[in-house]
CSV table of C-alpha atoms in Angstrom, one decimal:
chain,number,residue,atom,x,y,z
A,1,MET,CA,-11.8,-69.9,63.1
A,2,ARG,CA,-9.9,-69.0,60.1
A,3,MET,CA,-7.2,-66.1,59.7
A,4,GLN,CA,-7.3,-63.5,56.9
A,5,VAL,CA,-4.0,-62.5,55.9
A,6,HIS,CA,-3.7,-59.5,53.6
A,7,SER,CA,-0.7,-59.0,51.5
A,8,SER,CA,1.3,-55.6,51.8
A,9,LYS,CA,0.4,-55.3,48.1
A,10,LEU,CA,-3.4,-55.2,48.5
A,11,VAL,CA,-3.3,-51.3,49.7
A,12,ALA,CA,-6.1,-49.2,48.8
A,13,GLN,CA,-5.9,-47.9,45.0
A,14,GLY,CA,-5.4,-44.1,45.0
A,15,PHE,CA,-3.6,-40.9,44.3
A,16,SER,CA,-2.3,-38.8,47.2
A,17,LEU,CA,-2.2,-35.3,47.5
A,18,VAL,CA,1.4,-34.8,46.1
A,19,GLU,CA,0.3,-36.7,42.9
A,20,MET,CA,-2.5,-35.1,42.3
A,21,ILE,CA,-0.6,-31.8,43.0
A,22,LEU,CA,2.2,-33.2,40.6
A,23,VAL,CA,-0.4,-34.3,37.6
A,24,ALA,CA,-2.2,-30.7,37.9
A,25,ALA,CA,1.0,-29.2,37.5
A,26,ILE,CA,1.8,-31.0,34.5
A,27,SER,CA,-1.3,-30.6,33.0
A,28,ALA,CA,-1.2,-26.8,33.3
A,29,PHE,CA,2.1,-26.6,31.6
A,30,VAL,CA,1.2,-28.6,28.8
A,31,ILE,CA,-2.2,-26.5,28.4
A,32,MET,CA,-0.1,-23.1,28.5
A,33,ALA,CA,2.4,-24.4,26.2
A,34,ALA,CA,-0.1,-25.5,23.5
A,35,ALA,CA,-2.3,-22.1,23.9
A,36,SER,CA,0.9,-20.2,23.5
A,37,ILE,CA,1.6,-22.0,20.3
A,38,ALA,CA,-1.7,-21.7,19.5
A,39,ILE,CA,-1.8,-18.1,19.8
A,40,SER,CA,1.5,-17.7,17.9
A,41,GLU,CA,0.2,-19.3,15.1
A,42,THR,CA,-2.7,-17.6,14.7
A,43,LYS,CA,-0.8,-14.4,14.6
A,44,ALA,CA,1.5,-15.1,12.5
A,45,SER,CA,-1.5,-16.2,10.2
A,46,ILE,CA,-2.6,-12.9,10.7
A,47,LYS,CA,0.7,-11.1,10.0
A,48,THR,CA,1.1,-13.1,6.6
A,49,TYR,CA,-2.4,-12.5,5.8
A,50,ALA,CA,-2.0,-8.8,6.4
A,51,ILE,CA,1.0,-8.4,4.7
A,52,GLN,CA,-0.3,-10.2,1.6
A,53,GLY,CA,-3.3,-7.8,1.8
A,54,LEU,CA,-0.7,-4.6,1.4
A,55,ARG,CA,1.3,-6.8,-1.4
A,56,ASP,CA,-2.3,-7.0,-3.5
A,57,LYS,CA,-2.8,-3.1,-2.3
A,58,PHE,CA,0.5,-2.2,-3.8
A,59,ALA,CA,0.4,-4.1,-7.0
A,60,ARG,CA,-3.4,-2.1,-7.6
A,61,VAL,CA,-2.0,1.1,-6.9
A,62,THR,CA,1.5,0.7,-9.0
A,63,TYR,CA,-1.0,-1.0,-11.9
A,64,PHE,CA,-3.8,2.0,-12.0
A,65,ILE,CA,-0.9,4.8,-11.8
A,66,GLU,CA,0.9,2.8,-14.7
A,67,GLY,CA,-2.0,2.6,-17.0
A,68,GLU,CA,-2.9,6.2,-16.3
A,69,VAL,CA,0.5,7.5,-17.2
A,70,SER,CA,1.0,5.2,-20.6
A,71,GLU,CA,-2.1,7.1,-21.9
A,72,GLY,CA,-0.8,10.2,-21.0
A,73,ASP,CA,1.8,12.6,-21.9
A,74,ARG,CA,3.6,15.6,-20.8
A,75,LEU,CA,4.8,14.1,-18.0
A,76,SER,CA,5.9,16.6,-15.5
A,77,LEU,CA,6.7,17.3,-11.7
A,78,SER,CA,5.9,20.3,-11.1
A,79,PRO,CA,2.1,21.5,-10.7
A,80,VAL,CA,0.0,23.0,-13.7
A,81,PRO,CA,-2.5,25.6,-13.4
A,82,SER,CA,-5.7,23.8,-14.4
A,83,CYS,CA,-4.9,21.2,-11.2
A,84,SER,CA,-6.9,21.9,-8.1
A,85,ALA,CA,-5.0,20.5,-5.1
A,86,PRO,CA,-7.2,18.8,-2.7
A,87,ALA,CA,-8.2,20.4,0.6
A,88,ASN,CA,-6.6,18.7,3.6
A,89,PRO,CA,-9.6,17.3,5.4
A,90,TYR,CA,-7.2,16.3,8.2
A,91,GLY,CA,-5.7,19.7,9.0
A,92,GLY,CA,-2.2,18.5,9.0
A,93,SER,CA,0.5,21.0,9.3
A,94,LEU,CA,2.5,19.7,6.4
A,95,GLY,CA,-1.3,19.9,4.1
A,96,VAL,CA,-1.0,18.4,0.6
A,97,VAL,CA,2.4,17.8,-1.3
A,98,PHE,CA,2.5,17.7,-5.2
A,99,LEU,CA,3.6,14.9,-7.0
A,100,PHE,CA,3.7,14.7,-10.5
A,101,SER,CA,1.2,15.7,-13.3
A,102,LEU,CA,0.3,14.6,-16.8
A,103,ARG,CA,-1.5,15.2,-19.8
A,104,HIS,CA,-5.0,13.5,-21.5
A,105,ARG,CA,-4.7,13.6,-25.3
A,106,MET,CA,-7.4,11.1,-25.8
A,107,THR,CA,-9.7,13.0,-23.2
A,108,LYS,CA,-9.7,16.5,-24.6
A,109,PRO,CA,-12.8,17.9,-25.4
A,110,GLN,CA,-12.6,19.4,-29.0
A,111,GLY,CA,-12.1,23.2,-29.2
A,112,LEU,CA,-11.3,23.0,-25.3
A,113,ALA,CA,-8.1,23.3,-22.9
A,114,ASP,CA,-5.9,20.4,-22.4
A,115,VAL,CA,-7.2,18.1,-19.8
A,116,TYR,CA,-4.4,17.3,-17.2
A,117,THR,CA,-4.3,15.1,-13.9
A,118,CYS,CA,-2.3,15.8,-10.8
A,119,TYR,CA,-1.3,13.5,-7.8
A,120,TYR,CA,-0.5,14.4,-4.5
A,121,ASN,CA,0.3,13.3,-1.0
A,122,VAL,CA,-2.2,14.5,1.6
A,123,ALA,CA,-1.3,14.2,5.3
A,124,HIS,CA,-3.5,12.8,8.1
A,125,SER,CA,-1.7,14.2,11.0
A,126,SER,CA,0.9,17.6,11.6
A,127,VAL,CA,4.1,15.2,12.0
A,128,PRO,CA,3.6,12.2,9.9
A,129,GLY,CA,6.6,11.4,8.5
A,130,ALA,CA,7.0,8.5,6.1
A,131,ASN,CA,4.6,6.6,7.4
A,132,PRO,CA,2.4,5.4,5.0
A,133,ASN,CA,-0.8,5.0,7.5
A,134,ASN,CA,-0.4,9.3,8.0
A,135,TRP,CA,-0.7,9.4,4.5
A,136,SER,CA,-3.6,9.0,1.7
A,137,LEU,CA,-3.0,9.3,-2.1
A,138,TYR,CA,-5.2,11.6,-4.0
A,139,ARG,CA,-6.0,12.2,-7.9
A,140,TYR,CA,-7.1,15.4,-9.8
A,141,GLY,CA,-8.4,14.7,-12.7
A,142,PRO,CA,-11.1,13.5,-15.1
A,143,ALA,CA,-13.4,10.8,-13.6
A,144,ILE,CA,-13.2,7.2,-14.6
A,145,GLY,CA,-16.1,5.3,-15.9
A,146,ASP,CA,-17.7,3.2,-13.3
A,147,SER,CA,-19.2,0.7,-16.0
A,148,SER,CA,-16.7,1.2,-18.8
A,149,GLY,CA,-13.3,2.0,-16.7
A,150,VAL,CA,-12.6,4.5,-19.6
A,151,ILE,CA,-11.1,7.8,-18.3
A,152,GLY,CA,-13.4,10.8,-19.2
A,153,ILE,CA,-17.0,8.8,-18.4
A,154,VAL,CA,-18.6,7.9,-21.8
A,155,ALA,CA,-22.1,8.0,-20.7
A,156,ALA,CA,-23.0,5.8,-23.7
A,157,ALA,CA,-21.1,2.8,-22.3
A,158,GLY,CA,-23.2,2.8,-19.5
A,159,ASP,CA,-21.3,4.8,-17.0
A,160,SER,CA,-23.1,7.0,-14.9
A,161,THR,CA,-22.9,10.6,-15.3
A,162,PRO,CA,-21.3,12.8,-12.6
A,163,PRO,CA,-21.5,16.3,-11.7
A,164,ALA,CA,-19.1,19.0,-14.0
A,165,SER,CA,-17.7,19.8,-11.1
A,166,LEU,CA,-16.3,16.6,-10.3
A,167,ASN,CA,-15.4,15.7,-13.8
A,168,PRO,CA,-12.3,16.7,-13.4
A,169,GLY,CA,-12.3,16.4,-9.6
A,170,ASN,CA,-10.6,15.1,-6.4
A,171,TYR,CA,-10.5,11.6,-6.1
A,172,VAL,CA,-8.8,9.3,-3.1
A,173,VAL,CA,-6.6,6.6,-5.6
A,174,SER,CA,-5.4,5.0,-2.1
A,175,PRO,CA,-5.7,5.5,1.8
A,176,TYR,CA,-3.1,4.9,4.1
A,177,THR,CA,-0.2,5.0,0.9
A,178,TYR,CA,3.2,7.2,0.4
A,179,VAL,CA,4.6,8.2,-2.8
A,180,TYR,CA,7.9,9.5,-2.7
A,181,ASP,CA,11.6,9.8,-4.1
A,182,ILE,CA,10.1,10.8,-8.0
A,183,THR,CA,12.2,11.3,-10.8
A,184,LEU,CA,11.3,11.8,-14.6
A,185,ASN,CA,14.2,10.6,-17.0
A,186,ARG,CA,14.8,14.1,-18.3
A,187,GLN,CA,17.5,14.9,-20.5
A,188,SER,CA,19.4,17.0,-17.9
A,189,ALA,CA,19.1,13.7,-15.6
A,190,CYS,CA,21.4,11.6,-17.8
A,191,GLY,CA,24.5,13.3,-18.0
A,192,THR,CA,27.6,11.0,-19.9
A,193,SER,CA,26.7,8.2,-17.6
A,194,GLY,CA,23.1,8.1,-17.8
A,195,GLN,CA,20.2,7.9,-15.5
A,196,ASP,CA,21.3,7.3,-11.9
A,197,ASN,CA,19.4,4.6,-10.2
A,198,VAL,CA,17.2,3.0,-12.6
A,199,GLU,CA,17.2,-0.1,-14.7
A,200,ASP,CA,20.0,-0.5,-17.7
A,201,ALA,CA,17.0,-0.9,-20.3
A,202,ILE,CA,16.2,2.7,-19.7
A,203,LYS,CA,19.3,4.3,-18.4
A,204,TYR,CA,20.1,6.1,-21.4
A,205,SER,CA,16.2,6.6,-22.8
A,206,CYS,CA,16.2,10.3,-21.8
A,207,ASP,CA,13.4,11.5,-23.4
A,208,GLY,CA,11.4,12.5,-20.1
A,209,ARG,CA,8.8,9.4,-20.8
A,210,THR,CA,9.4,7.4,-17.9
A,211,LEU,CA,8.3,8.2,-14.4
A,212,SER,CA,10.2,6.7,-11.5
A,213,TYR,CA,9.2,6.4,-7.7
A,214,ARG,CA,9.2,4.4,-4.3
A,215,MET,CA,6.0,4.0,-2.6
A,216,ARG,CA,4.7,2.4,0.9
A,217,VAL,CA,1.2,1.0,1.8
A,218,GLY,CA,0.3,0.4,5.0
A,219,SER,CA,-3.0,-1.4,6.9
A,220,GLY,CA,-4.4,1.9,8.6
A,221,THR,CA,-3.1,1.1,12.1
A,222,SER,CA,-0.1,2.8,13.8
A,223,SER,CA,-0.9,0.9,17.1
A,224,ARG,CA,2.7,-1.0,17.8
A,225,ASP,CA,-0.1,-3.6,20.0
A,226,SER,CA,-2.2,-4.3,17.2
A,227,ILE,CA,-1.2,-7.6,15.1
A,228,TRP,CA,-2.5,-5.9,12.0
A,229,ASN,CA,-0.3,-3.0,12.4
A,230,ALA,CA,2.0,-3.4,9.0
A,231,THR,CA,3.9,-1.9,6.0
A,232,TYR,CA,4.9,-2.8,2.9
A,233,PRO,CA,7.7,-2.7,1.9
A,234,ALA,CA,9.8,-2.6,4.8
A,235,ALA,CA,11.3,0.8,5.4
A,236,THR,CA,14.9,-0.5,4.5
A,237,THR,CA,13.6,-1.5,0.5
A,238,THR,CA,15.2,0.9,-1.9
A,239,THR,CA,13.4,-0.6,-5.1
A,240,LYS,CA,11.7,1.9,-8.0
A,241,VAL,CA,8.5,1.8,-9.6
A,242,TYR,CA,8.5,2.5,-13.4
A,243,ALA,CA,5.6,3.9,-15.4
A,244,ARG,CA,5.9,5.1,-19.0
A,245,ALA,CA,4.2,7.1,-21.4
A,246,ARG,CA,3.7,5.6,-24.8
A,247,ILE,CA,3.2,8.7,-26.5
A,248,LEU,CA,5.0,12.5,-26.4
């Protein structure tokens, strides 16, 4: 009879319970770490996308204001009687805040009164503060051609003809936008050392043709839990935006 001798090395192959628990724990840790990194990267990408969108919005609004101011004159920080302030559709206690006005020389109908445009902040809440998500920028003035882009509507250029009640009328320039700290380089603001807090190129150009302001834009959500919650620029930014009229 042959006796079979088994080596101690020839033990049945497999995992013990302890090994299986250890492997499962390590795998769960790796998966959770990878998921956390993926979520963090996604949030960062969305935040970057949101901020870039707000930068584009900021540029569009400043370009719009600059374009209209450059074709106007008689810039003023006081309202004019021909402007009609927009009604506040949100019921906020602050209502409507006048910003500035300008005259449209090129759109004045022959024999009729001058045409003016006025800009307003409209609050969305009773306590809006300086949060741009609580404000919208409104404009009262002549309509802008939907085909030609010309202020005052040129029907011959293919523009729609708006009702007379809307030209001039109230229009929303940009929702979730807050304009503040508006100044005009009037002679009284210059003194002997030029105008304060403006660029050197226009520091002594006190002819009432340069409008300066600060502006913040928002994404429309004030919820701190939302990854889309963003404003631009930051609240601590002090950069001013300038718009200059070409004509007196």
